[in-house]
mmCIF file of C-alpha atoms in Angstrom:
data_model
loop_
_atom_site.group_PDB
_atom_site.id
_atom_site.type_symbol
_atom_site.label_atom_id
_atom_site.label_comp_id
_atom_site.label_asym_id
_atom_site.label_seq_id
_atom_site.Cartn_x
_atom_site.Cartn_y
_atom_site.Cartn_z
ATOM 1 C CA UNK Y 16 92.176 99.237 128.637
ATOM 2 C CA UNK Y 17 92.851 102.833 129.615
ATOM 3 C CA UNK Y 18 96.627 102.362 129.426
ATOM 4 C CA UNK Y 19 96.430 100.882 125.942
ATOM 5 C CA UNK Y 20 95.970 102.896 122.798
ATOM 6 C CA UNK Y 21 93.044 102.140 120.548
ATOM 7 C CA UNK Y 22 93.909 99.492 117.946
ATOM 8 C CA UNK Y 23 93.325 100.362 114.292
ATOM 9 C CA UNK Y 24 91.799 97.461 112.348
ATOM 10 C CA UNK Y 25 93.275 97.330 108.834
ATOM 11 C CA UNK Y 26 91.417 95.386 106.146
ATOM 12 C CA UNK Y 27 92.610 93.975 102.818
ATOM 13 C CA UNK Y 28 90.932 95.143 99.609
ATOM 14 C CA UNK Y 29 91.673 93.253 96.408
ATOM 15 C CA UNK Y 30 88.710 94.753 94.527
ATOM 16 C CA UNK Y 31 85.683 96.988 95.062
ATOM 17 C CA UNK Y 32 83.569 94.113 96.457
ATOM 18 C CA UNK Y 33 86.107 93.511 99.221
ATOM 19 C CA UNK Y 34 86.623 97.227 99.784
ATOM 20 C CA UNK Y 35 82.913 97.722 100.391
ATOM 21 C CA UNK Y 36 82.763 94.627 102.608
ATOM 22 C CA UNK Y 37 85.563 96.104 104.732
ATOM 23 C CA UNK Y 38 83.779 99.459 105.013
ATOM 24 C CA UNK Y 39 80.467 97.827 105.932
ATOM 25 C CA UNK Y 40 81.950 95.679 108.688
ATOM 26 C CA UNK Y 41 83.926 98.181 110.712
ATOM 27 C CA UNK Y 42 87.423 98.517 109.257
ATOM 28 C CA UNK Y 43 89.379 101.569 110.413
ATOM 29 C CA UNK Y 44 91.668 101.447 107.381
ATOM 30 C CA UNK Y 45 92.149 99.516 104.144
ATOM 31 C CA UNK Y 46 95.222 98.593 102.116
ATOM 32 C CA UNK Y 47 95.208 97.831 98.418
ATOM 33 C CA UNK Y 48 97.400 97.482 95.358
ATOM 34 C CA UNK Y 49 97.266 99.362 92.063
ATOM 35 C CA UNK Y 50 98.426 97.767 88.824
ATOM 36 C CA UNK Y 51 101.433 95.436 89.226
ATOM 37 C CA UNK Y 52 103.820 96.867 91.814
ATOM 38 C CA UNK Y 53 102.443 95.147 94.922
ATOM 39 C CA UNK Y 54 102.822 91.792 96.637
ATOM 40 C CA UNK Y 55 99.465 90.516 95.366
ATOM 41 C CA UNK Y 56 99.951 91.519 91.739
ATOM 42 C CA UNK Y 57 98.591 88.179 90.512
ATOM 43 C CA UNK Y 58 96.529 86.997 93.471
ATOM 44 C CA UNK Y 59 93.852 89.667 93.204
ATOM 45 C CA UNK Y 60 92.256 91.706 90.441
ATOM 46 C CA UNK Y 61 93.901 94.900 91.707
ATOM 47 C CA UNK Y 62 92.763 98.448 91.138
ATOM 48 C CA UNK Y 63 93.787 100.822 88.369
ATOM 49 C CA UNK Y 64 95.093 104.367 88.624
ATOM 50 C CA UNK Y 65 91.656 105.677 87.735
ATOM 51 C CA UNK Y 66 90.132 103.863 90.734
ATOM 52 C CA UNK Y 67 92.091 105.883 93.282
ATOM 53 C CA UNK Y 68 89.575 108.720 93.466
ATOM 54 C CA UNK Y 69 86.646 106.314 94.007
ATOM 55 C CA UNK Y 70 88.551 104.392 96.693
ATOM 56 C CA UNK Y 71 89.402 107.628 98.473
ATOM 57 C CA UNK Y 72 85.844 108.956 98.172
ATOM 58 C CA UNK Y 73 84.223 105.839 99.628
ATOM 59 C CA UNK Y 74 86.712 105.624 102.487
ATOM 60 C CA UNK Y 75 86.652 109.315 103.374
ATOM 61 C CA UNK Y 76 82.850 109.130 103.632
ATOM 62 C CA UNK Y 77 83.317 106.628 106.481
ATOM 63 C CA UNK Y 78 86.458 108.242 107.939
ATOM 64 C CA UNK Y 79 88.534 105.204 106.946
ATOM 65 C CA UNK Y 80 92.255 105.581 106.223
ATOM 66 C CA UNK Y 81 93.665 104.361 102.879
ATOM 67 C CA UNK Y 82 97.052 102.753 102.266
ATOM 68 C CA UNK Y 83 98.548 102.103 98.838
ATOM 69 C CA UNK Y 84 100.887 99.090 98.812
ATOM 70 C CA UNK Y 85 104.047 99.647 96.775
ATOM 71 C CA UNK Y 86 106.106 97.031 98.563
ATOM 72 C CA UNK Y 87 107.742 94.931 95.850
ATOM 73 C CA UNK Y 88 111.328 94.898 94.630
ATOM 74 C CA UNK Y 89 111.705 97.883 92.310
ATOM 75 C CA UNK Y 90 113.883 97.913 89.182
ATOM 76 C CA UNK Y 91 115.062 100.944 87.203
ATOM 77 C CA UNK Y 92 112.350 100.510 84.597
ATOM 78 C CA UNK Y 93 109.719 100.696 87.398
ATOM 79 C CA UNK Y 94 110.776 104.098 88.697
ATOM 80 C CA UNK Y 95 108.628 106.202 86.371
ATOM 81 C CA UNK Y 96 105.591 104.065 87.276
ATOM 82 C CA UNK Y 97 106.367 104.496 90.973
ATOM 83 C CA UNK Y 98 106.472 108.279 90.612
ATOM 84 C CA UNK Y 99 103.201 108.298 88.677
ATOM 85 C CA UNK Y 100 101.475 106.058 91.220
ATOM 86 C CA UNK Y 101 102.587 108.041 94.246
ATOM 87 C CA UNK Y 102 101.744 111.350 92.571
ATOM 88 C CA UNK Y 103 98.242 110.158 91.680
ATOM 89 C CA UNK Y 104 97.753 108.735 95.182
ATOM 90 C CA UNK Y 105 98.722 112.097 96.661
ATOM 91 C CA UNK Y 106 96.277 113.908 94.357
ATOM 92 C CA UNK Y 107 93.503 111.467 95.333
ATOM 93 C CA UNK Y 108 94.147 112.079 99.051
ATOM 94 C CA UNK Y 109 95.247 108.511 99.760
ATOM 95 C CA UNK Y 110 96.523 108.466 103.355
ATOM 96 C CA UNK Y 111 99.875 106.699 103.019
ATOM 97 C CA UNK Y 112 102.139 104.463 100.944
ATOM 98 C CA UNK Y 113 103.337 101.084 102.273
ATOM 99 C CA UNK Y 114 106.909 100.686 101.028
ATOM 100 C CA UNK Y 115 109.984 98.498 101.326
ATOM 101 C CA UNK Y 116 112.254 99.876 98.590
ATOM 102 C CA UNK Y 117 114.232 102.992 99.429
ATOM 103 C CA UNK Y 118 113.362 104.471 96.028
ATOM 104 C CA UNK Y 119 109.647 104.337 96.868
ATOM 105 C CA UNK Y 120 110.318 105.832 100.297
ATOM 106 C CA UNK Y 121 112.302 108.657 98.703
ATOM 107 C CA UNK Y 122 109.632 109.400 96.086
ATOM 108 C CA UNK Y 123 106.874 109.454 98.717
ATOM 109 C CA UNK Y 124 108.895 111.731 100.959
ATOM 110 C CA UNK Y 125 109.660 114.055 98.057
ATOM 111 C CA UNK Y 126 105.965 114.331 97.227
ATOM 112 C CA UNK Y 127 104.938 114.753 100.858
ATOM 113 C CA UNK Y 128 103.127 111.434 101.285
ATOM 114 C CA UNK Y 129 103.058 109.581 104.585
ATOM 115 C CA UNK Y 130 105.163 106.393 104.499
ATOM 116 C CA UNK Y 131 104.557 103.079 106.260
ATOM 117 C CA UNK Y 132 107.360 100.511 106.333
ATOM 118 C CA UNK Y 133 106.391 97.083 104.955
ATOM 119 C CA UNK Y 134 107.047 93.804 106.762
ATOM 120 C CA UNK Y 135 109.324 92.988 103.800
ATOM 121 C CA UNK Y 136 112.018 95.172 105.382
ATOM 122 C CA UNK Y 137 112.113 92.833 108.397
ATOM 123 C CA UNK Y 138 112.233 95.197 111.351
ATOM 124 C CA UNK Y 139 113.207 93.157 114.412
ATOM 125 C CA UNK Y 140 114.815 95.625 116.835
ATOM 126 C CA UNK Y 141 114.561 99.135 118.243
ATOM 127 C CA UNK Y 142 117.646 100.511 116.471
ATOM 128 C CA UNK Y 143 116.118 99.656 113.095
ATOM 129 C CA UNK Y 144 112.935 101.410 114.210
ATOM 130 C CA UNK Y 145 115.021 104.497 115.028
ATOM 131 C CA UNK Y 146 116.604 104.437 111.594
ATOM 132 C CA UNK Y 147 113.325 104.214 109.680
ATOM 133 C CA UNK Y 148 111.727 106.805 111.964
ATOM 134 C CA UNK Y 149 113.578 109.339 109.822
ATOM 135 C CA UNK Y 150 111.258 108.383 106.965
ATOM 136 C CA UNK Y 151 108.114 106.698 108.302
ATOM 137 C CA UNK Y 152 105.406 107.142 110.923
ATOM 138 C CA UNK Y 153 104.171 103.517 110.983
ATOM 139 C CA UNK Y 154 106.170 100.289 110.734
ATOM 140 C CA UNK Y 155 105.096 96.686 110.269
ATOM 141 C CA UNK Y 156 107.323 94.486 112.366
ATOM 142 C CA UNK Y 157 108.763 91.182 111.173
ATOM 143 C CA UNK Y 158 106.234 88.341 111.442
ATOM 144 C CA UNK Y 159 108.787 86.195 113.271
ATOM 145 C CA UNK Y 160 108.776 88.217 116.513
ATOM 146 C CA UNK Y 161 107.113 87.081 119.719
ATOM 147 C CA UNK Y 162 104.670 89.372 121.534
ATOM 148 C CA UNK Y 163 107.302 89.839 124.228
ATOM 149 C CA UNK Y 164 109.704 91.201 121.611
ATOM 150 C CA UNK Y 165 106.966 93.375 120.109
ATOM 151 C CA UNK Y 166 106.129 94.799 123.528
ATOM 152 C CA UNK Y 167 109.789 95.606 124.214
ATOM 153 C CA UNK Y 168 109.937 97.615 120.980
ATOM 154 C CA UNK Y 169 106.722 99.569 121.700
ATOM 155 C CA UNK Y 170 107.909 100.317 125.261
ATOM 156 C CA UNK Y 171 111.241 101.594 123.973
ATOM 157 C CA UNK Y 172 109.489 103.842 121.443
ATOM 158 C CA UNK Y 173 107.569 105.378 124.338
ATOM 159 C CA UNK Y 174 110.574 105.541 126.651
ATOM 160 C CA UNK Y 175 112.933 107.080 124.078
ATOM 161 C CA UNK Y 176 110.181 109.164 122.447
ATOM 162 C CA UNK Y 177 111.008 107.911 118.956
ATOM 163 C CA UNK Y 178 108.998 110.007 116.514
ATOM 164 C CA UNK Y 179 108.353 109.857 112.804
ATOM 165 C CA UNK Y 180 108.343 112.735 110.287
ATOM 166 C CA UNK Y 181 104.876 113.822 111.469
ATOM 167 C CA UNK Y 182 106.191 114.510 114.959
ATOM 168 C CA UNK Y 183 104.030 111.736 116.446
ATOM 169 C CA UNK Y 184 105.430 108.681 118.201
ATOM 170 C CA UNK Y 185 106.156 105.871 115.746
ATOM 171 C CA UNK Y 186 103.225 103.469 115.503
ATOM 172 C CA UNK Y 187 103.775 99.719 115.378
ATOM 173 C CA UNK Y 188 101.703 97.445 113.158
ATOM 174 C CA UNK Y 189 101.584 93.640 113.152
ATOM 175 C CA UNK Y 190 99.756 90.973 111.165
ATOM 176 C CA UNK Y 191 96.751 89.642 113.065
ATOM 177 C CA UNK Y 192 95.092 87.105 110.798
ATOM 178 C CA UNK Y 193 95.491 85.280 107.505
ATOM 179 C CA UNK Y 194 97.947 83.347 105.381
ATOM 180 C CA UNK Y 195 101.495 82.785 106.584
ATOM 181 C CA UNK Y 196 104.467 82.021 104.345
ATOM 182 C CA UNK Y 197 107.309 79.612 105.076
ATOM 183 C CA UNK Y 198 109.780 82.382 104.197
ATOM 184 C CA UNK Y 199 111.048 85.095 106.533
ATOM 185 C CA UNK Y 200 108.348 87.777 106.385
ATOM 186 C CA UNK Y 201 107.434 86.747 102.855
ATOM 187 C CA UNK Y 202 110.903 86.946 101.306
ATOM 188 C CA UNK Y 203 110.804 83.711 99.310
ATOM 189 C CA UNK Y 204 112.676 82.724 96.152
ATOM 190 C CA UNK Y 205 111.184 79.283 95.451
ATOM 191 C CA UNK Y 206 108.721 80.603 92.887
ATOM 192 C CA UNK Y 207 111.472 82.522 91.100
ATOM 193 C CA UNK Y 208 113.726 79.453 90.904
ATOM 194 C CA UNK Y 209 111.023 77.040 89.751
ATOM 195 C CA UNK Y 210 108.899 79.245 87.471
ATOM 196 C CA UNK Y 211 110.948 82.428 86.924
ATOM 197 C CA UNK Y 212 108.033 84.145 88.659
ATOM 198 C CA UNK Y 213 109.134 86.265 91.605
ATOM 199 C CA UNK Y 214 107.136 86.291 94.821
ATOM 200 C CA UNK Y 215 108.962 89.496 95.676
ATOM 201 C CA UNK Y 216 107.446 91.065 92.588
ATOM 202 C CA UNK Y 217 103.931 89.951 93.553
ATOM 203 C CA UNK Y 218 103.895 86.869 91.304
ATOM 204 C CA UNK Y 219 104.201 83.951 93.740
ATOM 205 C CA UNK Y 220 103.291 80.529 92.303
ATOM 206 C CA UNK Y 221 102.689 79.155 95.826
ATOM 207 C CA UNK Y 222 105.144 76.271 95.660
ATOM 208 C CA UNK Y 223 104.931 75.875 99.427
ATOM 209 C CA UNK Y 224 101.215 74.995 99.273
ATOM 210 C CA UNK Y 225 101.869 71.809 97.283
ATOM 211 C CA UNK Y 226 102.461 68.210 98.352
ATOM 212 C CA UNK Y 227 106.072 67.012 98.493
ATOM 213 C CA UNK Y 228 108.041 63.834 99.140
ATOM 214 C CA UNK Y 229 111.657 63.715 100.289
ATOM 215 C CA UNK Y 230 113.972 61.250 98.524
ATOM 216 C CA UNK Y 231 117.615 60.353 99.314
ATOM 217 C CA UNK Y 232 119.365 60.896 95.972
ATOM 218 C CA UNK Y 233 122.131 58.353 96.745
ATOM 219 C CA UNK Y 234 119.976 55.411 97.815
ATOM 220 C CA UNK Y 235 116.588 56.330 96.373
ATOM 221 C CA UNK Y 236 115.097 55.893 99.857
ATOM 222 C CA UNK Y 237 111.890 57.890 100.267
ATOM 223 C CA UNK Y 238 111.403 59.377 103.699
ATOM 224 C CA UNK Y 239 108.053 58.848 105.360
ATOM 225 C CA UNK Y 240 106.429 62.120 106.396
ATOM 226 C CA UNK Y 241 103.551 62.611 108.800
ATOM 227 C CA UNK Y 242 102.328 65.390 106.556
ATOM 228 C CA UNK Y 243 103.207 65.934 102.902
ATOM 229 C CA UNK Y 244 102.431 69.673 103.155
ATOM 230 C CA UNK Y 245 105.627 70.355 105.096
ATOM 231 C CA UNK Y 246 106.099 73.883 103.745
ATOM 232 C CA UNK Y 247 102.538 75.186 104.017
ATOM 233 C CA UNK Y 248 101.909 76.823 107.411
ATOM 234 C CA UNK Y 249 98.445 77.051 108.899
ATOM 235 C CA UNK Y 250 96.845 80.493 108.820
ATOM 236 C CA UNK Y 251 97.641 83.007 111.529
ATOM 237 C CA UNK Y 252 94.843 83.756 114.015
ATOM 238 C CA UNK Y 253 95.193 86.062 117.033
ATOM 239 C CA UNK Y 254 91.560 86.501 118.028
ATOM 240 C CA UNK Y 255 91.893 83.999 120.895
ATOM 241 C CA UNK Y 256 94.695 86.015 122.552
ATOM 242 C CA UNK Y 257 93.808 89.484 121.315
ATOM 243 C CA UNK Y 258 93.989 90.865 124.859
ATOM 244 C CA UNK Y 259 97.684 89.934 124.912
ATOM 245 C CA UNK Y 260 98.147 91.504 121.468
ATOM 246 C CA UNK Y 261 96.607 94.739 122.766
ATOM 247 C CA UNK Y 262 98.843 94.618 125.834
ATOM 248 C CA UNK Y 263 101.888 94.528 123.528
ATOM 249 C CA UNK Y 264 101.207 98.169 122.661
ATOM 250 C CA UNK Y 265 100.598 97.847 118.933
ATOM 251 C CA UNK Y 266 98.652 100.530 117.080
ATOM 252 C CA UNK Y 267 97.560 98.668 113.938
ATOM 253 C CA UNK Y 268 96.279 95.095 113.479
ATOM 254 C CA UNK Y 269 96.570 94.031 109.862
ATOM 255 C CA UNK Y 270 94.330 91.380 108.327
ATOM 256 C CA UNK Y 271 95.934 89.504 105.411
ATOM 257 C CA UNK Y 272 93.757 88.593 102.427
ATOM 258 C CA UNK Y 273 93.847 90.787 99.325
ATOM 259 C CA UNK Y 274 93.411 87.640 97.243
ATOM 260 C CA UNK Y 275 90.382 86.505 99.248
ATOM 261 C CA UNK Y 276 86.683 86.765 98.387
ATOM 262 C CA UNK Y 277 84.547 89.654 99.716
ATOM 263 C CA UNK Y 278 82.635 87.385 102.112
ATOM 264 C CA UNK Y 279 85.987 86.436 103.671
ATOM 265 C CA UNK Y 280 86.796 90.100 104.253
ATOM 266 C CA UNK Y 281 83.303 90.769 105.607
ATOM 267 C CA UNK Y 282 83.316 87.939 108.139
ATOM 268 C CA UNK Y 283 86.922 88.288 109.321
ATOM 269 C CA UNK Y 284 86.682 92.066 109.719
ATOM 270 C CA UNK Y 285 83.366 91.760 111.565
ATOM 271 C CA UNK Y 286 84.837 89.223 114.002
ATOM 272 C CA UNK Y 287 87.966 91.263 114.711
ATOM 273 C CA UNK Y 288 85.937 94.469 114.987
ATOM 274 C CA UNK Y 289 83.818 92.811 117.684
ATOM 275 C CA UNK Y 290 86.910 91.398 119.389
ATOM 276 C CA UNK Y 291 88.854 94.677 119.440
ATOM 277 C CA UNK Y 292 85.809 96.505 120.787
ATOM 278 C CA UNK Y 293 85.349 93.809 123.445
ATOM 279 C CA UNK Y 294 88.963 94.121 124.595
ATOM 280 C CA UNK Y 295 88.541 97.894 124.800
ATOM 281 C CA UNK Y 296 85.285 97.813 126.762
ATOM 282 C CA UNK Y 297 86.307 94.942 129.057
ATOM 283 C CA UNK Y 298 83.855 92.314 127.791
ATOM 284 C CA UNK Y 299 86.392 90.076 126.009
ATOM 285 C CA UNK Y 300 86.026 86.484 127.284
ATOM 286 C CA UNK Y 301 86.391 82.789 126.333
ATOM 287 C CA UNK Y 302 82.747 82.341 125.332
ATOM 288 C CA UNK Y 303 83.003 85.174 122.810
ATOM 289 C CA UNK Y 304 86.262 83.737 121.493
ATOM 290 C CA UNK Y 305 84.568 80.382 120.827
ATOM 291 C CA UNK Y 306 81.862 82.156 118.817
ATOM 292 C CA UNK Y 307 84.358 84.184 116.791
ATOM 293 C CA UNK Y 308 86.439 81.099 116.025
ATOM 294 C CA UNK Y 309 83.369 79.283 114.717
ATOM 295 C CA UNK Y 310 82.614 82.235 112.453
ATOM 296 C CA UNK Y 311 86.198 82.453 111.173
ATOM 297 C CA UNK Y 312 86.186 78.739 110.374
ATOM 298 C CA UNK Y 313 83.292 79.274 107.950
ATOM 299 C CA UNK Y 314 85.438 81.134 105.413
ATOM 300 C CA UNK Y 315 88.685 80.229 103.660
ATOM 301 C CA UNK Y 316 91.384 78.973 106.017
ATOM 302 C CA UNK Y 317 94.152 76.379 106.206
ATOM 303 C CA UNK Y 318 93.537 75.726 109.871
ATOM 304 C CA UNK Y 319 94.693 78.202 112.512
ATOM 305 C CA UNK Y 320 97.705 78.731 114.746
ATOM 306 C CA UNK Y 321 99.195 81.601 116.719
ATOM 307 C CA UNK Y 322 102.272 82.060 114.557
ATOM 308 C CA UNK Y 323 105.398 83.021 116.489
ATOM 309 C CA UNK Y 324 103.676 85.445 118.857
ATOM 310 C CA UNK Y 325 103.298 83.166 121.873
ATOM 311 C CA UNK Y 326 106.729 81.575 121.604
ATOM 312 C CA UNK Y 327 105.354 78.075 121.067
ATOM 313 C CA UNK Y 328 107.198 75.385 119.126
ATOM 314 C CA UNK Y 329 107.609 76.450 115.543
ATOM 315 C CA UNK Y 330 105.882 74.969 112.551
ATOM 316 C CA UNK Y 331 102.202 74.077 112.425
ATOM 317 C CA UNK Y 332 101.500 72.854 108.920
ATOM 318 C CA UNK Y 333 98.271 72.623 106.965
ATOM 319 C CA UNK Y 334 97.036 69.133 106.134
ATOM 320 C CA UNK Y 335 95.864 69.892 102.629
ATOM 321 C CA UNK Y 336 96.382 72.186 99.678
ATOM 322 C CA UNK Y 337 93.067 74.011 99.933
ATOM 323 C CA UNK Y 338 90.650 75.523 102.394
ATOM 324 C CA UNK Y 339 89.397 74.023 105.650
ATOM 325 C CA UNK Y 340 86.356 76.302 105.617
ATOM 326 C CA UNK Y 341 83.215 74.774 107.126
ATOM 327 C CA UNK Y 342 81.070 76.578 104.554
ATOM 328 C CA UNK Y 343 81.274 77.314 100.840
ATOM 329 C CA UNK Y 344 79.278 79.403 98.384
ATOM 330 C CA UNK Y 345 77.399 78.025 95.376
ATOM 331 C CA UNK Y 346 76.598 80.344 92.477
ATOM 332 C CA UNK Y 347 72.849 80.749 91.917
ATOM 333 C CA UNK Y 348 72.372 83.699 89.589
ATOM 334 C CA UNK Y 349 72.704 87.434 89.091
ATOM 335 C CA UNK Y 350 70.851 90.625 89.846
ATOM 336 C CA UNK Y 351 68.283 91.899 87.345
ATOM 337 C CA UNK Y 352 66.547 94.888 88.929
ATOM 338 C CA UNK Y 353 65.880 96.659 92.215
ATOM 339 C CA UNK Y 354 62.571 98.315 93.071
ATOM 340 C CA UNK Y 355 63.523 101.095 95.521
ATOM 341 C CA UNK Y 356 60.024 101.991 96.765
ATOM 342 C CA UNK Y 357 59.088 98.410 97.565
ATOM 343 C CA UNK Y 358 62.701 97.515 98.490
ATOM 344 C CA UNK Y 359 62.615 94.355 96.424
ATOM 345 C CA UNK Y 360 65.460 92.790 94.467
ATOM 346 C CA UNK Y 361 64.900 90.710 91.340
ATOM 347 C CA UNK Y 362 67.255 87.891 90.352
ATOM 348 C CA UNK Y 363 67.545 85.352 87.567
ATOM 349 C CA UNK Y 364 68.425 81.817 88.701
ATOM 350 C CA UNK Y 365 71.099 80.480 86.358
ATOM 351 C CA UNK Y 366 72.297 77.441 88.301
ATOM 352 C CA UNK Y 367 71.082 75.088 91.033
ATOM 353 C CA UNK Y 368 68.093 75.956 93.193
ATOM 354 C CA UNK Y 369 67.249 77.700 96.423
ATOM 355 C CA UNK Y 370 64.583 77.345 99.110
ATOM 356 C CA UNK Y 371 63.167 79.313 101.993
ATOM 357 C CA UNK Y 372 65.490 79.016 104.970
ATOM 358 C CA UNK Y 373 68.643 79.013 102.819
ATOM 359 C CA UNK Y 374 71.473 81.378 103.703
ATOM 360 C CA UNK Y 375 72.136 83.660 100.748
ATOM 361 C CA UNK Y 376 75.084 85.855 99.859
ATOM 362 C CA UNK Y 377 74.971 88.802 97.450
ATOM 363 C CA UNK Y 378 78.244 90.365 96.271
ATOM 364 C CA UNK Y 379 78.975 93.319 94.026
ATOM 365 C CA UNK Y 380 81.380 96.249 93.526
ATOM 366 C CA UNK Y 381 79.037 98.649 95.316
ATOM 367 C CA UNK Y 382 77.103 96.103 97.384
ATOM 368 C CA UNK Y 383 80.140 94.492 99.008
ATOM 369 C CA UNK Y 384 79.152 91.184 100.611
ATOM 370 C CA UNK Y 385 75.715 90.863 102.206
ATOM 371 C CA UNK Y 386 74.666 87.589 103.843
ATOM 372 C CA UNK Y 387 71.143 86.833 105.073
ATOM 373 C CA UNK Y 388 68.513 84.113 105.522
ATOM 374 C CA UNK Y 389 65.900 83.758 102.782
ATOM 375 C CA UNK Y 390 62.589 84.154 104.626
ATOM 376 C CA UNK Y 391 60.235 85.009 101.753
ATOM 377 C CA UNK Y 392 60.293 85.252 97.972
ATOM 378 C CA UNK Y 393 58.181 85.241 94.854
ATOM 379 C CA UNK Y 394 59.052 82.727 92.135
ATOM 380 C CA UNK Y 395 57.780 83.868 88.732
ATOM 381 C CA UNK Y 396 55.374 86.168 90.639
ATOM 382 C CA UNK Y 397 54.055 83.341 92.839
ATOM 383 C CA UNK Y 398 54.725 82.826 96.544
ATOM 384 C CA UNK Y 399 56.611 79.523 96.493
ATOM 385 C CA UNK Y 400 59.099 77.828 98.806
ATOM 386 C CA UNK Y 401 61.562 76.816 96.099
ATOM 387 C CA UNK Y 402 63.097 78.308 92.957
ATOM 388 C CA UNK Y 403 65.075 76.432 90.292
ATOM 389 C CA UNK Y 404 67.255 77.129 87.277
ATOM 390 C CA UNK Y 405 65.537 79.474 84.807
ATOM 391 C CA UNK Y 406 63.174 80.991 87.375
ATOM 392 C CA UNK Y 407 62.883 84.697 88.086
ATOM 393 C CA UNK Y 408 62.696 85.455 91.821
ATOM 394 C CA UNK Y 409 62.058 88.581 93.856
ATOM 395 C CA UNK Y 410 63.268 89.020 97.440
ATOM 396 C CA UNK Y 411 62.578 91.797 99.995
ATOM 397 C CA UNK Y 412 65.917 93.474 100.795
ATOM 398 C CA UNK Y 413 67.031 96.321 103.034
ATOM 399 C CA UNK Y 414 69.840 97.247 100.634
ATOM 400 C CA UNK Y 415 70.035 98.074 96.932
ATOM 401 C CA UNK Y 416 71.165 95.434 94.426
ATOM 402 C CA UNK Y 417 72.486 96.004 90.925
ATOM 403 C CA UNK Y 418 72.717 94.047 87.652
ATOM 404 C CA UNK Y 419 76.412 93.461 88.312
ATOM 405 C CA UNK Y 420 75.653 91.701 91.626
ATOM 406 C CA UNK Y 421 75.977 87.932 91.997
ATOM 407 C CA UNK Y 422 73.702 85.718 94.097
ATOM 408 C CA UNK Y 423 75.100 82.709 95.974
ATOM 409 C CA UNK Y 424 73.783 80.095 98.383
ATOM 410 C CA UNK Y 425 75.918 79.256 101.427
ATOM 411 C CA UNK Y 426 76.151 75.520 102.056
ATOM 412 C CA UNK Y 427 78.021 73.275 104.479
ATOM 413 C CA UNK Y 428 81.465 72.199 103.312
ATOM 414 C CA UNK Y 429 82.682 68.749 104.304
ATOM 415 C CA UNK Y 430 86.269 69.092 105.427
ATOM 416 C CA UNK Y 431 88.567 66.102 105.833
ATOM 417 C CA UNK Y 432 89.854 65.738 109.350
#
């Protein structure tokens, strides 16, 4: 892969649990929203202004780049908030702002912050890249492009030496994995029309994920559909053709999922980290792909397809409203204490039970998402094989747990075919 540039793996962070999961599993960069002016304003908890310093501190410690998403439609009454957000991001040493509104771009430029162009702008050709190169160093291309079209754009950037404000060649970013929307690069108005809740202001009601029937208004005839979920695309997955993605000359691979759980971020980032490294060191092969796909199927998904990248027939729709994940988590209890010398975590079981051999998951704002097999434990200070509701258990751990941490058991999830 000597002719290809190293791909940056960008992870979603909807909260501190997911942020830590991204850092622990090999992300090169993270993107996140603060307060309400981002496209996941309602889908994730979101950070506050006061969290910026902590986000920056954690990421700088691991040499991970940080991107603040400010990519919604902006109204006049938002402008003072935009200026405050960008100013605070600059002071906290956040790497860049992801923007789609020219007002945000202008504010960031005025304050000397690096700008990345959001997919919401819909960049589909080299002339548009040239235009935004006056303002931005990195651009997310439209999700509707094929890899052939992406490669043409990256080759033209190299050929014409199109550079951003930093003086470096413009870097191209694409989405690599996660939810896809029926609308063109996310620009959908269904939610606004039906609920007065704008998807373009980060408040999508997910109309497209619901079941629909089609009825002829004149005759009352109801059309038969093979699949009622005709507006809910399967999730994007590129891990099985990541070598072709790399060959397209992209610089950044973006993982969608700021509304997803920390274990989702942990597993998806780990898989793509392994895959990117394998492409780079020449060990990427079909057997590895099979293993990664099995891992990705364990966490939230609507089924997978390759999107528009390979130029296949359009439209692969999910067959249900929820997840097709092969596994799910069951809440067991919460952290009580950690004994650092002995490296033992204490938990209180508040629901269900657990046994030796179970796969456990511990999540927390500082812990992230840690998954492991339960090999030994004490139940109410006795070495037992099973713990139940009300019991106090202690488990040897190679990481610190905190009272805010939650303990889950991972179980098989029966998915309808």
